[in-house]
Amino acid sequence: DVKVTQSSRYLVKRTGEKVFLECVQDMDHENMFWYRQDPGLGLRLIYFSYDVKMKEKGDIPEGYSVSREKKERFSLILESASTNQTSMYLCASSLLGYYGYTFGSGTRLTVV
Amino acid sequence: DAKTTQPTSMDCAEGRAANLPCNHSTISGNEYVYWYRQIHSQGPQYIIHGLKNNETNEMASLIITEDRKSSTLILPHATLRDTAVYYCIVRDLNTGTASKLTFGTGTRLQVTL
């Protein structure tokens, strides 16, 4: 079965901390995505990547960065966590040019 | 990308067919219709997609009108496990490398006993 694994299901961090959210896929997919989901706002795209070391900004990239050193791994970095980054973070992957995404189970991040 | 309009919420009795509508009146000729669902506390799950012909798989059927301005996702025998938010998304395949999807707020389907 195809799989997207997010390293943590729940995470609590302090304001100002640097936070790493990790995502690994085992399907050899070219595309990887990071979304955040908040009540009433739906899913919003933060960053995506279509190849190793390639990245593109999504709709809400401010306060985030990403890293893709290997094809199977896409990391989301919160340089200095703030309380407004408390959210559910969802990672997804897909084949190049294909919109059948596979999502991970999500990481619920709370910044206190 | 074409904008989609879905009802905010719907109810369906268990065992009955759930018909979820989606309007996409500005859809262009090379845009596909995709459906996803998100069960509470999980990531979204791909269901089905289509261009102009009706499609069926083990999860659902997708009926696209002849003018392609609207579509209906059909869950033939809804169960309690089908309670979820359903997203209808329209997307052009020919966008190079950036095959990104924009999710709206979807339809919250409540399946009841």
mmCIF file of C-alpha atoms in Angstrom:
data_model
loop_
_atom_site.group_PDB
_atom_site.id
_atom_site.type_symbol
_atom_site.label_atom_id
_atom_site.label_comp_id
_atom_site.label_asym_id
_atom_site.label_seq_id
_atom_site.Cartn_x
_atom_site.Cartn_y
_atom_site.Cartn_z
ATOM 1 C CA ASP A 1 0.000 0.000 0.000
ATOM 2 C CA VAL A 2 1.231 3.461 -0.855
ATOM 3 C CA LYS A 3 2.150 5.511 2.123
ATOM 4 C CA VAL A 4 2.880 9.028 3.257
ATOM 5 C CA THR A 5 4.223 9.126 6.778
ATOM 6 C CA GLN A 6 4.385 12.201 8.947
ATOM 7 C CA SER A 7 6.817 11.916 11.808
ATOM 8 C CA SER A 8 4.558 13.160 14.602
ATOM 9 C CA ARG A 9 0.819 13.033 15.141
ATOM 10 C CA TYR A 10 0.834 15.643 17.893
ATOM 11 C CA LEU A 11 3.467 18.241 18.679
ATOM 12 C CA VAL A 12 3.652 21.024 21.264
ATOM 13 C CA LYS A 13 6.296 23.702 20.840
ATOM 14 C CA ARG A 14 7.094 27.025 22.448
ATOM 15 C CA THR A 15 6.905 30.389 20.747
ATOM 16 C CA GLY A 16 10.195 31.218 19.050
ATOM 17 C CA GLU A 17 11.353 27.633 18.688
ATOM 18 C CA LYS A 18 12.532 26.283 15.360
ATOM 19 C CA VAL A 19 10.223 23.447 14.385
ATOM 20 C CA PHE A 20 10.776 20.681 11.850
ATOM 21 C CA LEU A 21 7.880 18.667 10.462
ATOM 22 C CA GLU A 22 8.996 15.636 8.505
ATOM 23 C CA CYS A 23 7.196 13.804 5.741
ATOM 24 C CA VAL A 24 8.333 10.640 3.969
ATOM 25 C CA GLN A 25 6.695 8.868 1.035
ATOM 26 C CA ASP A 26 7.513 5.427 -0.316
ATOM 27 C CA MET A 27 5.901 5.717 -3.742
ATOM 28 C CA ASP A 28 8.724 7.369 -5.705
ATOM 29 C CA HIS A 29 6.457 10.365 -6.296
ATOM 30 C CA GLU A 30 7.971 13.480 -7.804
ATOM 31 C CA ASN A 31 5.554 15.958 -6.209
ATOM 32 C CA MET A 32 5.282 16.651 -2.513
ATOM 33 C CA PHE A 33 3.119 19.225 -0.768
ATOM 34 C CA TRP A 34 2.586 20.832 2.609
ATOM 35 C CA TYR A 35 -0.851 22.133 3.559
ATOM 36 C CA ARG A 36 -2.232 23.526 6.755
ATOM 37 C CA GLN A 37 -5.851 23.162 7.777
ATOM 38 C CA ASP A 38 -7.741 25.467 10.084
ATOM 39 C CA PRO A 39 -11.444 25.480 11.014
ATOM 40 C CA GLY A 40 -13.478 27.459 8.504
ATOM 41 C CA LEU A 41 -10.520 28.034 6.200
ATOM 42 C CA GLY A 42 -10.122 24.612 4.619
ATOM 43 C CA LEU A 43 -6.780 23.381 3.384
ATOM 44 C CA ARG A 44 -4.254 25.979 2.333
ATOM 45 C CA LEU A 45 -1.097 25.215 0.394
ATOM 46 C CA ILE A 46 2.118 26.339 2.073
ATOM 47 C CA TYR A 47 4.867 24.981 -0.185
ATOM 48 C CA PHE A 48 5.335 22.266 -2.733
ATOM 49 C CA SER A 49 8.161 20.560 -4.539
ATOM 50 C CA TYR A 50 8.249 18.749 -7.860
ATOM 51 C CA ASP A 51 11.827 17.494 -7.669
ATOM 52 C CA VAL A 52 14.743 17.112 -5.313
ATOM 53 C CA LYS A 53 16.039 20.505 -4.201
ATOM 54 C CA MET A 54 13.190 22.229 -6.073
ATOM 55 C CA LYS A 55 10.527 24.141 -4.182
ATOM 56 C CA GLU A 56 7.768 26.576 -4.953
ATOM 57 C CA LYS A 57 5.708 28.809 -2.725
ATOM 58 C CA GLY A 58 2.089 28.006 -2.257
ATOM 59 C CA ASP A 59 -0.606 30.393 -1.091
ATOM 60 C CA ILE A 60 0.649 31.043 2.445
ATOM 61 C CA PRO A 61 4.441 30.563 2.589
ATOM 62 C CA GLU A 62 5.182 33.357 5.091
ATOM 63 C CA GLY A 63 6.871 32.102 8.228
ATOM 64 C CA TYR A 64 7.738 28.737 6.678
ATOM 65 C CA SER A 65 10.516 27.193 4.660
ATOM 66 C CA VAL A 66 11.005 23.718 3.216
ATOM 67 C CA SER A 67 13.772 21.309 2.391
ATOM 68 C CA ARG A 68 13.864 18.448 -0.087
ATOM 69 C CA GLU A 69 17.281 16.841 -0.114
ATOM 70 C CA LYS A 70 15.984 13.401 -1.092
ATOM 71 C CA LYS A 71 13.095 12.452 -3.311
ATOM 72 C CA GLU A 72 11.221 10.630 -0.588
ATOM 73 C CA ARG A 73 11.499 13.279 2.133
ATOM 74 C CA PHE A 74 9.974 16.761 2.345
ATOM 75 C CA SER A 75 10.481 18.808 5.482
ATOM 76 C CA LEU A 76 8.522 21.837 6.597
ATOM 77 C CA ILE A 77 10.414 24.271 8.811
ATOM 78 C CA LEU A 78 8.951 26.911 11.059
ATOM 79 C CA GLU A 79 11.911 29.222 11.578
ATOM 80 C CA SER A 80 10.477 30.841 14.698
ATOM 81 C CA ALA A 81 7.195 29.315 15.743
ATOM 82 C CA SER A 82 4.347 31.638 16.614
ATOM 83 C CA THR A 83 0.948 30.962 18.153
ATOM 84 C CA ASN A 84 -0.804 31.694 14.836
ATOM 85 C CA GLN A 85 0.978 28.678 13.391
ATOM 86 C CA THR A 86 -0.993 26.388 15.659
ATOM 87 C CA SER A 87 -2.742 24.191 13.123
ATOM 88 C CA MET A 88 -3.115 20.784 11.535
ATOM 89 C CA TYR A 89 -0.338 20.230 9.000
ATOM 90 C CA LEU A 90 -0.874 17.790 6.168
ATOM 91 C CA CYS A 91 1.720 16.404 3.791
ATOM 92 C CA ALA A 92 0.815 14.876 0.418
ATOM 93 C CA SER A 93 2.566 13.410 -2.584
ATOM 94 C CA SER A 94 1.663 12.648 -6.184
ATOM 95 C CA LEU A 95 3.153 11.636 -9.481
ATOM 96 C CA LEU A 96 4.300 14.460 -11.726
ATOM 97 C CA GLY A 97 1.327 16.030 -13.525
ATOM 98 C CA TYR A 98 -1.173 13.895 -11.645
ATOM 99 C CA TYR A 99 -3.734 15.144 -9.156
ATOM 100 C CA GLY A 100 -4.425 11.905 -7.356
ATOM 101 C CA TYR A 101 -2.708 12.895 -4.145
ATOM 102 C CA THR A 102 -1.906 10.588 -1.257
ATOM 103 C CA PHE A 103 -2.054 12.392 2.079
ATOM 104 C CA GLY A 104 -0.444 11.614 5.380
ATOM 105 C CA SER A 105 -2.445 11.473 8.602
ATOM 106 C CA GLY A 106 -1.417 14.955 9.646
ATOM 107 C CA THR A 107 0.514 16.588 12.478
ATOM 108 C CA ARG A 108 -1.443 18.661 14.936
ATOM 109 C CA LEU A 109 0.954 21.363 16.048
ATOM 110 C CA THR A 110 0.255 23.550 19.053
ATOM 111 C CA VAL A 111 2.495 26.535 19.686
ATOM 112 C CA VAL A 112 2.287 27.880 23.227
ATOM 113 C CA ASP B 1 -8.675 27.201 -12.607
ATOM 114 C CA ALA B 2 -12.454 26.973 -12.675
ATOM 115 C CA LYS B 3 -14.242 27.809 -9.445
ATOM 116 C CA THR B 4 -16.538 25.216 -7.879
ATOM 117 C CA THR B 5 -19.668 25.624 -5.782
ATOM 118 C CA GLN B 6 -20.873 22.942 -3.394
ATOM 119 C CA PRO B 7 -23.575 22.895 -0.729
ATOM 120 C CA THR B 8 -22.217 23.416 2.742
ATOM 121 C CA SER B 9 -23.812 20.317 4.192
ATOM 122 C CA MET B 10 -26.046 17.346 3.368
ATOM 123 C CA ASP B 11 -27.652 14.462 5.206
ATOM 124 C CA CYS B 12 -28.201 10.943 3.954
ATOM 125 C CA ALA B 13 -29.763 7.866 5.531
ATOM 126 C CA GLU B 14 -27.557 4.831 5.827
ATOM 127 C CA GLY B 15 -28.060 2.411 2.955
ATOM 128 C CA ARG B 16 -29.401 5.069 0.635
ATOM 129 C CA ALA B 17 -27.521 6.684 -2.230
ATOM 130 C CA ALA B 18 -25.732 9.914 -1.406
ATOM 131 C CA ASN B 19 -25.704 12.357 -4.314
ATOM 132 C CA LEU B 20 -23.289 15.215 -3.847
ATOM 133 C CA PRO B 21 -23.571 18.028 -6.400
ATOM 134 C CA CYS B 22 -20.899 20.381 -7.640
ATOM 135 C CA ASN B 23 -21.266 23.352 -9.964
ATOM 136 C CA HIS B 24 -18.336 24.371 -12.147
ATOM 137 C CA SER B 25 -19.927 26.563 -14.779
ATOM 138 C CA THR B 26 -16.628 28.154 -15.889
ATOM 139 C CA ILE B 27 -14.869 24.854 -16.538
ATOM 140 C CA SER B 28 -12.731 24.776 -19.664
ATOM 141 C CA GLY B 29 -12.327 21.954 -22.135
ATOM 142 C CA ASN B 30 -9.138 20.446 -20.713
ATOM 143 C CA GLU B 31 -10.044 20.675 -17.039
ATOM 144 C CA TYR B 32 -10.780 17.546 -15.061
ATOM 145 C CA VAL B 33 -13.146 17.208 -12.122
ATOM 146 C CA TYR B 34 -11.586 15.623 -9.043
ATOM 147 C CA TRP B 35 -13.308 14.476 -5.865
ATOM 148 C CA TYR B 36 -11.678 13.954 -2.510
ATOM 149 C CA ARG B 37 -13.085 13.320 0.930
ATOM 150 C CA GLN B 38 -11.765 13.938 4.409
ATOM 151 C CA ILE B 39 -12.912 11.883 7.323
ATOM 152 C CA HIS B 40 -12.544 13.598 10.674
ATOM 153 C CA SER B 41 -8.949 13.838 11.918
ATOM 154 C CA GLN B 42 -7.511 12.228 8.804
ATOM 155 C CA GLY B 43 -5.871 13.543 5.654
ATOM 156 C CA PRO B 44 -8.001 13.892 2.507
ATOM 157 C CA GLN B 45 -8.476 10.782 0.401
ATOM 158 C CA TYR B 46 -8.692 10.732 -3.388
ATOM 159 C CA ILE B 47 -12.001 9.275 -4.620
ATOM 160 C CA ILE B 48 -12.382 9.673 -8.364
ATOM 161 C CA HIS B 49 -11.838 12.016 -11.291
ATOM 162 C CA GLY B 50 -13.227 12.502 -14.790
ATOM 163 C CA LEU B 51 -13.143 14.700 -17.861
ATOM 164 C CA LYS B 52 -16.420 14.266 -19.720
ATOM 165 C CA ASN B 53 -17.499 10.652 -19.477
ATOM 166 C CA ASN B 54 -19.118 9.189 -16.411
ATOM 167 C CA GLU B 55 -16.695 7.263 -14.250
ATOM 168 C CA THR B 56 -17.122 4.513 -11.672
ATOM 169 C CA ASN B 57 -14.736 2.834 -9.286
ATOM 170 C CA GLU B 58 -15.019 0.785 -6.118
ATOM 171 C CA MET B 59 -15.723 3.880 -4.033
ATOM 172 C CA ALA B 60 -18.134 5.975 -6.078
ATOM 173 C CA SER B 61 -19.558 7.067 -9.406
ATOM 174 C CA LEU B 62 -19.020 10.438 -11.024
ATOM 175 C CA ILE B 63 -21.678 11.817 -13.324
ATOM 176 C CA ILE B 64 -20.673 14.844 -15.411
ATOM 177 C CA THR B 65 -23.360 16.715 -17.338
ATOM 178 C CA GLU B 66 -23.044 16.951 -21.081
ATOM 179 C CA ASP B 67 -22.182 20.654 -20.949
ATOM 180 C CA ARG B 68 -19.678 19.848 -18.155
ATOM 181 C CA LYS B 69 -20.948 22.733 -16.048
ATOM 182 C CA SER B 70 -21.840 20.487 -13.140
ATOM 183 C CA SER B 71 -21.202 17.043 -11.753
ATOM 184 C CA THR B 72 -22.531 14.686 -9.099
ATOM 185 C CA LEU B 73 -20.611 12.287 -6.934
ATOM 186 C CA ILE B 74 -22.703 9.258 -6.065
ATOM 187 C CA LEU B 75 -22.049 6.956 -3.134
ATOM 188 C CA PRO B 76 -24.494 4.152 -4.021
ATOM 189 C CA HIS B 77 -25.064 2.734 -0.541
ATOM 190 C CA ALA B 78 -23.885 5.216 2.063
ATOM 191 C CA THR B 79 -22.637 3.909 5.394
ATOM 192 C CA LEU B 80 -21.794 5.705 8.618
ATOM 193 C CA ARG B 81 -18.135 5.473 7.581
ATOM 194 C CA ASP B 82 -18.897 7.747 4.623
ATOM 195 C CA THR B 83 -19.557 10.669 6.968
ATOM 196 C CA ALA B 84 -16.927 13.163 5.853
ATOM 197 C CA VAL B 85 -16.259 16.439 4.069
ATOM 198 C CA TYR B 86 -16.310 15.979 0.294
ATOM 199 C CA TYR B 87 -14.294 18.279 -1.948
ATOM 200 C CA CYS B 88 -14.942 18.894 -5.624
ATOM 201 C CA ILE B 89 -11.933 20.373 -7.435
ATOM 202 C CA VAL B 90 -11.462 21.341 -11.052
ATOM 203 C CA ARG B 91 -7.975 21.295 -12.452
ATOM 204 C CA ASP B 92 -6.180 21.566 -15.754
ATOM 205 C CA LEU B 93 -3.772 18.695 -16.327
ATOM 206 C CA ASN B 94 -1.536 20.752 -18.594
ATOM 207 C CA THR B 95 0.156 22.962 -16.027
ATOM 208 C CA GLY B 96 3.670 21.661 -16.327
ATOM 209 C CA THR B 97 5.325 20.499 -13.180
ATOM 210 C CA ALA B 98 3.123 22.312 -10.709
ATOM 211 C CA SER B 99 0.261 19.866 -10.289
ATOM 212 C CA LYS B 100 -1.052 21.575 -7.181
ATOM 213 C CA LEU B 101 -4.629 21.372 -5.964
ATOM 214 C CA THR B 102 -6.647 24.042 -4.235
ATOM 215 C CA PHE B 103 -9.212 22.684 -1.794
ATOM 216 C CA GLY B 104 -12.313 24.691 -1.005
ATOM 217 C CA THR B 105 -14.494 24.121 2.032
ATOM 218 C CA GLY B 106 -16.430 21.216 0.522
ATOM 219 C CA THR B 107 -19.715 19.564 1.519
ATOM 220 C CA ARG B 108 -20.075 18.042 4.940
ATOM 221 C CA LEU B 109 -21.995 14.790 4.453
ATOM 222 C CA GLN B 110 -23.641 13.337 7.540
ATOM 223 C CA VAL B 111 -24.840 9.749 7.175
ATOM 224 C CA THR B 112 -27.442 8.837 9.767
ATOM 225 C CA LEU B 113 -29.080 5.645 10.963
#
